[in-house]
Short mmCIF file of C-alpha atoms in Angstrom, two decimals:
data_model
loop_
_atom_site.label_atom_id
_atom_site.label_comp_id
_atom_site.label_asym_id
_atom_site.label_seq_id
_atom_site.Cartn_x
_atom_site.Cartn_y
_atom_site.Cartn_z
CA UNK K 1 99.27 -40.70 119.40
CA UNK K 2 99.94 -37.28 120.92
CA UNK K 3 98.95 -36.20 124.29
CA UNK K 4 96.36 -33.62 122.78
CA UNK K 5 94.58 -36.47 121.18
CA UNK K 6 94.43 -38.52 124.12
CA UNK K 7 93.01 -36.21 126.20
CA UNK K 8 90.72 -35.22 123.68
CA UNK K 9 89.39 -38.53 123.39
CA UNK K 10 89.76 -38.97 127.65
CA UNK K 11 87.52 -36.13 127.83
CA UNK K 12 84.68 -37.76 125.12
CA UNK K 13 84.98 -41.35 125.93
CA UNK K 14 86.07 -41.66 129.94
CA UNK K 15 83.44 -42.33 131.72
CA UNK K 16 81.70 -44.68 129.61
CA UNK K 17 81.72 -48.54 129.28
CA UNK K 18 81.80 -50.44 126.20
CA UNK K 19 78.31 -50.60 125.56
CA UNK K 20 77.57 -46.80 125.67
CA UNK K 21 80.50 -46.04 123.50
CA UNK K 22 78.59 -48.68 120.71
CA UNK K 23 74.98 -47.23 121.19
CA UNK K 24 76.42 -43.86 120.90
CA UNK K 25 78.11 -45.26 117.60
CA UNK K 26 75.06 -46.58 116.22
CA UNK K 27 72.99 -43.44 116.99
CA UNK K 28 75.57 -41.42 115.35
CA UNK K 29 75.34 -44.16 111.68
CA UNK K 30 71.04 -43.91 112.15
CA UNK K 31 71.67 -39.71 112.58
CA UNK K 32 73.44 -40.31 109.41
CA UNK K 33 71.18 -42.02 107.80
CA UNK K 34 68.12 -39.85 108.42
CA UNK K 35 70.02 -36.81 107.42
CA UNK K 36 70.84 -38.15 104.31
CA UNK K 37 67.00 -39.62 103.80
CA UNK K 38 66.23 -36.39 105.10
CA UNK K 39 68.27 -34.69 101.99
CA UNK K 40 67.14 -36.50 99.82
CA UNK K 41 63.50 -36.06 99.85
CA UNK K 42 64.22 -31.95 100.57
CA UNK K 43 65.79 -31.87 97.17
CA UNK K 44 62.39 -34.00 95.69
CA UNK K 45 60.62 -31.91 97.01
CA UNK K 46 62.20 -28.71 95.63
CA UNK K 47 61.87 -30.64 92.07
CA UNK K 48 58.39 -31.25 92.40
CA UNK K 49 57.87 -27.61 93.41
CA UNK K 50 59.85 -26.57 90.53
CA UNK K 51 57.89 -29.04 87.87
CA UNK K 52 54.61 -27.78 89.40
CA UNK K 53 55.63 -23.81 89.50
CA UNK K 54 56.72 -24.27 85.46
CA UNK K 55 53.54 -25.59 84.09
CA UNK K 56 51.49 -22.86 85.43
#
């Protein structure tokens, strides 16, 4: 490990304990998650508008 990337990681993760580092873990997979869910019914969406603007 260099000594960039452990004060990189000093500097995100130092002054918290073991239970903020795994809630801010599991916010970051559920931030995930709604983007993607979030994608996903943008580009439904934009299909519906598209079937909709084509059969007028």
């Amino acid at each position: 490990m260099s000594s960039a990337s452990f004060y990189k990681w000093r500097a995100k993760f130092g002054g918290m304990d073991a239970s903020m580092i795994s809630e801010m873990k599991d916010m970051a997979e559920e931030n995930r998650r709604l983007k993607r869910m979030y994608a996903e019914m943008s580009m439904q969406n934009d299909l519906l508008k598209e079937a909709l603007g084509n059969k007028r």
